mmCIF file of N, CA, C and O in Angstrom:
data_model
loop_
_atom_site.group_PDB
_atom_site.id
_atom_site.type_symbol
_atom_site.label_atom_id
_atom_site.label_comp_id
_atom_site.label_asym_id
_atom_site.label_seq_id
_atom_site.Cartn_x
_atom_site.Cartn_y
_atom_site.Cartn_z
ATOM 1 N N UNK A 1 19.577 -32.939 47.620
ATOM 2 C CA UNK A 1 19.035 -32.691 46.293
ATOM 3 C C UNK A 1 17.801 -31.788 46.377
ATOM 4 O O UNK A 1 17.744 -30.988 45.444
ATOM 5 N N UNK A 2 16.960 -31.728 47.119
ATOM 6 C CA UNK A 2 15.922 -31.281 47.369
ATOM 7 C C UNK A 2 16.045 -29.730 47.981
ATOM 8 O O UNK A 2 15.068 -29.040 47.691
ATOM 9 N N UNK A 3 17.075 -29.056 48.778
ATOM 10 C CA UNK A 3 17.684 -28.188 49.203
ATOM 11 C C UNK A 3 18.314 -27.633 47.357
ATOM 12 O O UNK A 3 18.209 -26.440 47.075
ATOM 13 N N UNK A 4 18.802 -28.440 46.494
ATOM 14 C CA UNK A 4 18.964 -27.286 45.785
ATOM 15 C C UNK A 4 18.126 -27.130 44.385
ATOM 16 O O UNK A 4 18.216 -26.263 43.516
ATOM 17 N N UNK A 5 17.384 -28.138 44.467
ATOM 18 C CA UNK A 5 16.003 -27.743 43.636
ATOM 19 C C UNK A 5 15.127 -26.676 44.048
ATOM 20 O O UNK A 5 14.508 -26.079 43.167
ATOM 21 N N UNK A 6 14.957 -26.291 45.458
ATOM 22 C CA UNK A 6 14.110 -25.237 46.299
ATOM 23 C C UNK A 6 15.124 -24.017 45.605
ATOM 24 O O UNK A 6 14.729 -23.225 44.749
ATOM 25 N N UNK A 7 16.568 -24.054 46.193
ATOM 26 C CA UNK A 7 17.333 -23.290 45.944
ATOM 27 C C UNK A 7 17.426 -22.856 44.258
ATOM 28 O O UNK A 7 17.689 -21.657 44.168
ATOM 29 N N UNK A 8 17.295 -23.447 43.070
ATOM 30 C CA UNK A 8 17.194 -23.401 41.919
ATOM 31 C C UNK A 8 15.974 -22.494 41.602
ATOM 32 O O UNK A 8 15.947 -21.285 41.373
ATOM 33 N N UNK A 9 14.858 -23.513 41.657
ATOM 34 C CA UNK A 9 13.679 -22.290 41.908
ATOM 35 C C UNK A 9 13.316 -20.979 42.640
ATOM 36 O O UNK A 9 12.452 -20.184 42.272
ATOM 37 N N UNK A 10 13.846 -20.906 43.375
ATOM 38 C CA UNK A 10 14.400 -19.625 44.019
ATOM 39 C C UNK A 10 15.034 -18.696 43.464
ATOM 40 O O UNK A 10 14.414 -17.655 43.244
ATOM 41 N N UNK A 11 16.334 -18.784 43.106
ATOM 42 C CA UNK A 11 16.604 -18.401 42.071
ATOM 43 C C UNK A 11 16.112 -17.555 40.748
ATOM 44 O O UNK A 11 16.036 -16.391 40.357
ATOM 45 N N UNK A 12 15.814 -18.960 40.292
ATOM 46 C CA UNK A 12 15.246 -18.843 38.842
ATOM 47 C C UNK A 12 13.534 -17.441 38.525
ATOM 48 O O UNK A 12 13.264 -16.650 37.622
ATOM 49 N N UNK A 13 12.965 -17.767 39.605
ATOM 50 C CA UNK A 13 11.444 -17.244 39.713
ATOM 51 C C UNK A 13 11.199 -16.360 40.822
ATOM 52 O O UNK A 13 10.576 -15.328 40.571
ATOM 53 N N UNK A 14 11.679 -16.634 42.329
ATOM 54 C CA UNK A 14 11.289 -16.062 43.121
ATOM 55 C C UNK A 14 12.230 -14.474 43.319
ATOM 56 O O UNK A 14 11.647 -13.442 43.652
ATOM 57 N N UNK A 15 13.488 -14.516 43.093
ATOM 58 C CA UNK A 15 14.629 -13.742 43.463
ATOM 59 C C UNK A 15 14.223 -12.462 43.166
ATOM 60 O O UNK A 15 13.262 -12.255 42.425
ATOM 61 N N UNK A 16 15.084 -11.290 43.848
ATOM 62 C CA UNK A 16 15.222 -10.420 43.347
ATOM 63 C C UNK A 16 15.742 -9.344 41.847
ATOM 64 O O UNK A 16 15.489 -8.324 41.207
ATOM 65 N N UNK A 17 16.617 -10.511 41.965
ATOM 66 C CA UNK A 17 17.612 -10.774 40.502
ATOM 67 C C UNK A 17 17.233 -12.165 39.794
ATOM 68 O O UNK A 17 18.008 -13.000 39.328
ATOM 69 N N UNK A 18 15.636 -12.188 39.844
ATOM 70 C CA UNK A 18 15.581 -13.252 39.246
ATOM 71 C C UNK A 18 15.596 -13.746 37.443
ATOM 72 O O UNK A 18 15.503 -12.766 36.704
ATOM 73 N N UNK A 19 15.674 -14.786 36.886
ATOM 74 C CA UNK A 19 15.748 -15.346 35.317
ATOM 75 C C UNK A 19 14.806 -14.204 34.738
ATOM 76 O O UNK A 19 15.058 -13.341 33.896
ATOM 77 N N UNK A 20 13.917 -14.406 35.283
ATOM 78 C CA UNK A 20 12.672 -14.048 34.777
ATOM 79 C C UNK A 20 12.978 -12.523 34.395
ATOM 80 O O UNK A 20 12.952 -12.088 33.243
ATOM 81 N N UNK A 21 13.332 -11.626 35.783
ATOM 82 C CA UNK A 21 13.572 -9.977 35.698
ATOM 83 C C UNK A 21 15.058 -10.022 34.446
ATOM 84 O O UNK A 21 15.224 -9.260 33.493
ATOM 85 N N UNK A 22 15.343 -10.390 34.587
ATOM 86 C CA UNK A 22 16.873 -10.475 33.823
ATOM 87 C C UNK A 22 16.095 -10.483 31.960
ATOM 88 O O UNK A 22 16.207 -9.712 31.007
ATOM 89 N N UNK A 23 15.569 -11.386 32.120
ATOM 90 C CA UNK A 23 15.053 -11.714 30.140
ATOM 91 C C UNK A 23 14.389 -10.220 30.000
ATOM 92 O O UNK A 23 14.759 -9.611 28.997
ATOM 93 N N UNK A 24 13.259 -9.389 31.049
ATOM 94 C CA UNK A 24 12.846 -8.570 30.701
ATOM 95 C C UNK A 24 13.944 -7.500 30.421
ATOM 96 O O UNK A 24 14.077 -6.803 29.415
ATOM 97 N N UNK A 25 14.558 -7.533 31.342
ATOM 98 C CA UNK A 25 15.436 -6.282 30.651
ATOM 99 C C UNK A 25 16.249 -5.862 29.952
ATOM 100 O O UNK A 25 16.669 -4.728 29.724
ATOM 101 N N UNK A 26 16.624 -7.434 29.375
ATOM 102 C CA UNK A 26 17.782 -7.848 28.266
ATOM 103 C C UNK A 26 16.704 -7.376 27.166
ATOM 104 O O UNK A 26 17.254 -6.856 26.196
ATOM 105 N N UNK A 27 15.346 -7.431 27.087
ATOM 106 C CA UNK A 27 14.475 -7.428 25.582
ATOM 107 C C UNK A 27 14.692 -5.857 26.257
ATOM 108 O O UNK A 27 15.642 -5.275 25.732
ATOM 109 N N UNK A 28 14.042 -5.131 27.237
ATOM 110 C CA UNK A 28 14.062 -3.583 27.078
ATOM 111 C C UNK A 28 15.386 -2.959 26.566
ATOM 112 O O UNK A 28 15.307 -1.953 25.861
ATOM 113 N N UNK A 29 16.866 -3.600 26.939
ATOM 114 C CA UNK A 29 18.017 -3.265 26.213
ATOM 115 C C UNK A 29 18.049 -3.208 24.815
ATOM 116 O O UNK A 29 18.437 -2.161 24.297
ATOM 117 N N UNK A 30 17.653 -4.304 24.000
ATOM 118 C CA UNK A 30 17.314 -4.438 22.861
ATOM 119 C C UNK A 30 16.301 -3.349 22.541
ATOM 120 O O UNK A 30 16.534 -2.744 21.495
ATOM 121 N N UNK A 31 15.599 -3.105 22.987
ATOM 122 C CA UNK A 31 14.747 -1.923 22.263
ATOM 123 C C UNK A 31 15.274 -0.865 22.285
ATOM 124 O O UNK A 31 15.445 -0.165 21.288
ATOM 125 N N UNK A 32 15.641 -0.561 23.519
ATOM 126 C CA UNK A 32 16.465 0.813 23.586
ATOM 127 C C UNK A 32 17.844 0.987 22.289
ATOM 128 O O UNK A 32 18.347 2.049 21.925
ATOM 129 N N UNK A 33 18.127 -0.148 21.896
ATOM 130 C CA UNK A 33 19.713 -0.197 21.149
ATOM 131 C C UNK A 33 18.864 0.078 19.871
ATOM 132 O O UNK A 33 19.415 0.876 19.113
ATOM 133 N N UNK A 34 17.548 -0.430 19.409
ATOM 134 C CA UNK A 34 16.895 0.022 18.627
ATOM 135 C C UNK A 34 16.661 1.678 18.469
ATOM 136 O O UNK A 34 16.623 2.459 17.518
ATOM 137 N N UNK A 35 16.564 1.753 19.517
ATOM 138 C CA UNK A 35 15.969 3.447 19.341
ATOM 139 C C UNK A 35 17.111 4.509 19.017
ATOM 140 O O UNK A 35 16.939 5.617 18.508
ATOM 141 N N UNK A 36 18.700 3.752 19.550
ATOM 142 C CA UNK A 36 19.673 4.328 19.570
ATOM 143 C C UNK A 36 19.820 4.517 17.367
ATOM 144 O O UNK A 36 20.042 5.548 16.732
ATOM 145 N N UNK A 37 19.700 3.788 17.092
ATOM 146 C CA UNK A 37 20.380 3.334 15.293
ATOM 147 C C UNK A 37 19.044 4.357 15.056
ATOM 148 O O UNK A 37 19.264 5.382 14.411
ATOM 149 N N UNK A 38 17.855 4.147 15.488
ATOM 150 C CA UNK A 38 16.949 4.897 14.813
ATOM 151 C C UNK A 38 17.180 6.727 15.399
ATOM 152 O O UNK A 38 16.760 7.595 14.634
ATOM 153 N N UNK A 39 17.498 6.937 16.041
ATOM 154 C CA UNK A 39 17.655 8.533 16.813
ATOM 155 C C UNK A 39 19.523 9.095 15.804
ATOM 156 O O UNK A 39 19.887 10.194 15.385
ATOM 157 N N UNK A 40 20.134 7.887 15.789
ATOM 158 C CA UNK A 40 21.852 8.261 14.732
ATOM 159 C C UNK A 40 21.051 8.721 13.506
ATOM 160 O O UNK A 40 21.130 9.653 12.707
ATOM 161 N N UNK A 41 20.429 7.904 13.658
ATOM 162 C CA UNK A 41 19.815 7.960 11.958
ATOM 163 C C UNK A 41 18.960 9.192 11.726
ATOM 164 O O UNK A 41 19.076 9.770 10.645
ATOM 165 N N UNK A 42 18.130 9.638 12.620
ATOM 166 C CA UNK A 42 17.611 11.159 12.896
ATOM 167 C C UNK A 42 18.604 12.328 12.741
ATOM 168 O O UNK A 42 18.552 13.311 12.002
ATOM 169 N N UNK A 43 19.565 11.926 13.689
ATOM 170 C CA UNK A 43 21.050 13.208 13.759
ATOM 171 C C UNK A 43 21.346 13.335 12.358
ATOM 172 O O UNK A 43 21.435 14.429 11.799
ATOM 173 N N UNK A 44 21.519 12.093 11.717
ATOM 174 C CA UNK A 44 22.349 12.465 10.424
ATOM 175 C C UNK A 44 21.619 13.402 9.402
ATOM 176 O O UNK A 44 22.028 14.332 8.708
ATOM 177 N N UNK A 45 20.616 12.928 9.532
ATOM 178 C CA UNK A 45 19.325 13.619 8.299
ATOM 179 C C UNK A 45 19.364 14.931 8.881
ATOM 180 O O UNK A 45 19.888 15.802 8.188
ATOM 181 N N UNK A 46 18.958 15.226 9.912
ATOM 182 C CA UNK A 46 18.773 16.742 10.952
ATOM 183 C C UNK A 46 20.419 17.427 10.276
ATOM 184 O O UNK A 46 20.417 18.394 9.515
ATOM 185 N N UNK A 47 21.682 16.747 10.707
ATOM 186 C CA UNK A 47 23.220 17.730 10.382
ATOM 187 C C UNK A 47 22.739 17.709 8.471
ATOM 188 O O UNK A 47 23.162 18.795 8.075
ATOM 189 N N UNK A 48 22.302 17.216 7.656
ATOM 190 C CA UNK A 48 22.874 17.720 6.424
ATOM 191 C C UNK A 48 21.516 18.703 6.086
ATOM 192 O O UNK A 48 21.774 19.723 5.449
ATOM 193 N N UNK A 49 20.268 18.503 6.416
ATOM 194 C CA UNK A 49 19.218 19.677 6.575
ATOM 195 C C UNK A 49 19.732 21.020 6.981
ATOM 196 O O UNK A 49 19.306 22.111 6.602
ATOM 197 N N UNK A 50 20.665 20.787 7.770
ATOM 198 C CA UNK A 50 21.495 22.277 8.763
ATOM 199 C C UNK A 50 22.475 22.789 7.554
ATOM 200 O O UNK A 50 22.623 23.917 7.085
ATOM 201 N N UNK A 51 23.115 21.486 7.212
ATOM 202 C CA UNK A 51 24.084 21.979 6.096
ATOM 203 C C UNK A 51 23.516 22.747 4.317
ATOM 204 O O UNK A 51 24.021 23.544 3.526
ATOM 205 N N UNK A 52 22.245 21.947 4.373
ATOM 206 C CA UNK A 52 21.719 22.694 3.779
ATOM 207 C C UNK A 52 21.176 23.735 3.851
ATOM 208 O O UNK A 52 20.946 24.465 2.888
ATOM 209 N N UNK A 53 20.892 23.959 5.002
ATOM 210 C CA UNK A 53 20.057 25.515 4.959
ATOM 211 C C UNK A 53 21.200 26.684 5.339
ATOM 212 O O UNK A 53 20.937 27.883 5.436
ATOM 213 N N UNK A 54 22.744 25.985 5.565
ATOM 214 C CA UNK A 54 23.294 27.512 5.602
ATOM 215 C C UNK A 54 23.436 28.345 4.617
ATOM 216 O O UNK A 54 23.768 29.516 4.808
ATOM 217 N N UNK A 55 23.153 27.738 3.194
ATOM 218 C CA UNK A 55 22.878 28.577 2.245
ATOM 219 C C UNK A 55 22.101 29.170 1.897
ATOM 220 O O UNK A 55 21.069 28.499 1.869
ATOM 221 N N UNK A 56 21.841 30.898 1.327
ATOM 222 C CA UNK A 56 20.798 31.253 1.249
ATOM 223 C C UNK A 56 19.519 30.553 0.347
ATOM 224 O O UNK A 56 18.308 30.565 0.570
ATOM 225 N N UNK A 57 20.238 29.995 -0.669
ATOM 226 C CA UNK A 57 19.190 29.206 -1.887
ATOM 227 C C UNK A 57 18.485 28.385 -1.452
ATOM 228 O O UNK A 57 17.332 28.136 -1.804
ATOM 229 N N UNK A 58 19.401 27.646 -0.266
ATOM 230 C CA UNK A 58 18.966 26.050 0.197
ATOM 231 C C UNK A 58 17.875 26.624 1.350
ATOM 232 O O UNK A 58 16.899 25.911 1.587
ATOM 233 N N UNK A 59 18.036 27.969 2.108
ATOM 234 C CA UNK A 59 17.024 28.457 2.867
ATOM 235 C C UNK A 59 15.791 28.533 2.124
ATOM 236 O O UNK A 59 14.845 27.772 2.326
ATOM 237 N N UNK A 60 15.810 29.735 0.999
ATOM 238 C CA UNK A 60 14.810 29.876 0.283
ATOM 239 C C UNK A 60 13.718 28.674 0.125
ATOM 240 O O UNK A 60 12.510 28.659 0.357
ATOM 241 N N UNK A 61 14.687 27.584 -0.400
ATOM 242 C CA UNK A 61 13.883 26.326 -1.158
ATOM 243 C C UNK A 61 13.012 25.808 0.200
ATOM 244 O O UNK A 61 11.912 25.281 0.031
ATOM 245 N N UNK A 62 13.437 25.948 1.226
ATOM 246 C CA UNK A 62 13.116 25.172 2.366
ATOM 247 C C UNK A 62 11.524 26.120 3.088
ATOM 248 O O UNK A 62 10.508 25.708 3.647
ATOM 249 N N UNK A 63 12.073 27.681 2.654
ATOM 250 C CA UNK A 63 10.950 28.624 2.888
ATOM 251 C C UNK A 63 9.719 28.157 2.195
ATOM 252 O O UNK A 63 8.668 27.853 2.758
ATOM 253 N N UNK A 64 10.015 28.124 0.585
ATOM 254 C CA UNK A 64 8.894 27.836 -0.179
ATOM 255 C C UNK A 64 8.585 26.578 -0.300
ATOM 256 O O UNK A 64 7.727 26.268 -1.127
ATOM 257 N N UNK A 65 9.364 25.351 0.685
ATOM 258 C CA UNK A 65 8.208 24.286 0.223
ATOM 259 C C UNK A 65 7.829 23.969 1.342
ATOM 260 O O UNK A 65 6.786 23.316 1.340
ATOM 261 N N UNK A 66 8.215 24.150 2.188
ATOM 262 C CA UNK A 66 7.452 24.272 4.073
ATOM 263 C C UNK A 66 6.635 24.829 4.270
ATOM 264 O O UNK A 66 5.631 24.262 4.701
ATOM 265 N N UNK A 67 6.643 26.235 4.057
ATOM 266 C CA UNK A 67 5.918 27.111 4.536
ATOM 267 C C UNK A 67 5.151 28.140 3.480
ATOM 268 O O UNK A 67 4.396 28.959 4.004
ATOM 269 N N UNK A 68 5.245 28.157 2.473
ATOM 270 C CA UNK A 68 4.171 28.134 1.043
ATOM 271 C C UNK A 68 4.490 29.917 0.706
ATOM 272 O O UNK A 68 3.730 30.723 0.170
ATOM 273 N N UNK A 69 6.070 30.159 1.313
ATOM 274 C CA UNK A 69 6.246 31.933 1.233
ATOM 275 C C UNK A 69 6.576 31.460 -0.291
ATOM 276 O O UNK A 69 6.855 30.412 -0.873
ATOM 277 N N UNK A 70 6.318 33.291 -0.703
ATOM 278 C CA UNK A 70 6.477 33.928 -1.734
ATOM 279 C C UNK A 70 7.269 35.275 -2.049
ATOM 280 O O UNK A 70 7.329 36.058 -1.102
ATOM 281 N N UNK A 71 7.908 35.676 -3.278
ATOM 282 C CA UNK A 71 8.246 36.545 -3.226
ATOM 283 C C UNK A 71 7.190 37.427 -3.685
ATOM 284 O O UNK A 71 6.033 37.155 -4.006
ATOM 285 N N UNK A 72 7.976 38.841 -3.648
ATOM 286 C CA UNK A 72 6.674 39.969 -3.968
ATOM 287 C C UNK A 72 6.821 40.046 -5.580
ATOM 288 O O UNK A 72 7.675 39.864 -6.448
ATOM 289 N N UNK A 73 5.518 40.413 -5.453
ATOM 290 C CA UNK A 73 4.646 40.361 -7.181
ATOM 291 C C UNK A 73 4.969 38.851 -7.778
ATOM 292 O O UNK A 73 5.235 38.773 -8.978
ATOM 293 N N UNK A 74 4.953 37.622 -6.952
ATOM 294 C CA UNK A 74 4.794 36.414 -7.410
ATOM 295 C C UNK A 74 3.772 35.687 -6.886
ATOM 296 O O UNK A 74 3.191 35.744 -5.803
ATOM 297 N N UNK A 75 3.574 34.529 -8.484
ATOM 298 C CA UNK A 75 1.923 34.243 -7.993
ATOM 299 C C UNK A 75 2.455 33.057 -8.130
ATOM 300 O O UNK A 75 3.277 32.745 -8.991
ATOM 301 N N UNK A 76 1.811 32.058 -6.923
ATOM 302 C CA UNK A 76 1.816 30.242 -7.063
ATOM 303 C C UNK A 76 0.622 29.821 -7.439
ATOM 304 O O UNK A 76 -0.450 30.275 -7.040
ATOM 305 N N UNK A 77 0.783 28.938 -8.219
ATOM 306 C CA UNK A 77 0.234 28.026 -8.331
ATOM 307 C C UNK A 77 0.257 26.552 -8.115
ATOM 308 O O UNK A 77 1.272 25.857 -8.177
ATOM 309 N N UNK A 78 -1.229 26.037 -7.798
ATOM 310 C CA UNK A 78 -1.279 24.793 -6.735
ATOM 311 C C UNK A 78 -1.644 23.988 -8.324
ATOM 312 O O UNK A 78 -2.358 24.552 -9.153
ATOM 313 N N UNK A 79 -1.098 22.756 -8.542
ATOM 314 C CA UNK A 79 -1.809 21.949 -9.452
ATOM 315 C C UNK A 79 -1.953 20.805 -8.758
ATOM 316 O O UNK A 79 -1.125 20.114 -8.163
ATOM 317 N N UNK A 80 -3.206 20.688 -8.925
ATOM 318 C CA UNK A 80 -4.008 19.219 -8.207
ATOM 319 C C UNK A 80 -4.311 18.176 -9.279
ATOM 320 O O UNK A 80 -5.002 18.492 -10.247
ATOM 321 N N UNK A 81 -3.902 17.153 -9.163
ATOM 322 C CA UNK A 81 -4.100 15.567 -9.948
ATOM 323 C C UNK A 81 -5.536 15.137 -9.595
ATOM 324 O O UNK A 81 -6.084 15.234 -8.497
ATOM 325 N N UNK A 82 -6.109 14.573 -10.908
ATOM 326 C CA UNK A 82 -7.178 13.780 -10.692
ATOM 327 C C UNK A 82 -6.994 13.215 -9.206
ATOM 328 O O UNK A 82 -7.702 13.590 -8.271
ATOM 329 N N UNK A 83 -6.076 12.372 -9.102
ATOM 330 C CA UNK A 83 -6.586 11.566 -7.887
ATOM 331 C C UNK A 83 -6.175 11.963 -6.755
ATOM 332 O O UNK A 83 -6.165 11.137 -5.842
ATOM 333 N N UNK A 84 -5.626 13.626 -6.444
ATOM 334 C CA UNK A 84 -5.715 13.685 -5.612
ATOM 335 C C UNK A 84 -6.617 15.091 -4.949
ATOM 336 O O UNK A 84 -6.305 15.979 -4.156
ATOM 337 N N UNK A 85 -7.932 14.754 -5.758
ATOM 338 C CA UNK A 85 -8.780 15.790 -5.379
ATOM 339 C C UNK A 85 -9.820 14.713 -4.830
ATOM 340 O O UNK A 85 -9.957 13.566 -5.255
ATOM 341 N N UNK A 86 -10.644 15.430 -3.618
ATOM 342 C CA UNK A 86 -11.616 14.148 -2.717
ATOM 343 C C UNK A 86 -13.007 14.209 -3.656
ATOM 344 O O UNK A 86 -13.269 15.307 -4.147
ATOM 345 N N UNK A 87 -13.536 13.553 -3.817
ATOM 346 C CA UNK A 87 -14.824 12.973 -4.461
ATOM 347 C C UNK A 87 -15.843 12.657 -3.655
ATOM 348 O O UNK A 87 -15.878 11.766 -2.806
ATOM 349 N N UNK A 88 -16.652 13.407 -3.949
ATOM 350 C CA UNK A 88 -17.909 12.940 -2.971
ATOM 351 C C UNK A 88 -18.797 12.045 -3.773
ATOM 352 O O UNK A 88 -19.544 12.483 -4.648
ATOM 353 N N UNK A 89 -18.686 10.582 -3.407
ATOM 354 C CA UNK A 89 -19.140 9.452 -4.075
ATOM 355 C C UNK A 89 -20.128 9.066 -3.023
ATOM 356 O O UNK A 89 -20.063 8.183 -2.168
ATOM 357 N N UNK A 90 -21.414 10.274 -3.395
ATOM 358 C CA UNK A 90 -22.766 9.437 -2.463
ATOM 359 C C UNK A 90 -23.842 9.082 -3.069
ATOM 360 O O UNK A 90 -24.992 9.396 -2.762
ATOM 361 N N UNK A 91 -23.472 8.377 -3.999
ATOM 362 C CA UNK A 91 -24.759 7.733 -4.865
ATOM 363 C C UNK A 91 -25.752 6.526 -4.415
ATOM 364 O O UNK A 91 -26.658 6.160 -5.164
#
């Protein structure tokens, strides 16, 4: 009995392949399977962005709200909301 209680604990704690190494890498699997649903979920958004921009319109739109282009002899305008202009509240 005593031979396989040593042997149990052995096992369980000391091993190479031990309980212990095993739980860690079953939770790092789990994260990784996480990252997998979250990275599908990246691809999908990324392929219909692509699908959108093979059009010229869907380019355009993507020009002017990314990157703030304009056409020639056109003027933008920025409209800013009360709350989202900063306030210098140093009273």
């Amino acid at each position: 009995m005593l031979i396989f209680l040593i042997f149990l604990v052995w096992m369980l704690f000391f091993d190479g392949n031990s309980w212990l190494i095993h739980r860690e890498l079953n939770a790092d699997k789990e994260k990784l399977k996480g990252n997998i649903d979250f990275f599908e979920n990246e691809i999908e958004q990324d392929q219909s962005q692509i699908v959108k921009l093979q059009d010229s319109a869907g380019l355009e739109r993507f020009a002017r709200e990314e990157y703030l282009m304009k056409k020639p002899n056109e003027e933008i305008y920025i409209i800013e909301y009360e709350d989202s202009i900063p306030t210098n509240d140093k009273e």
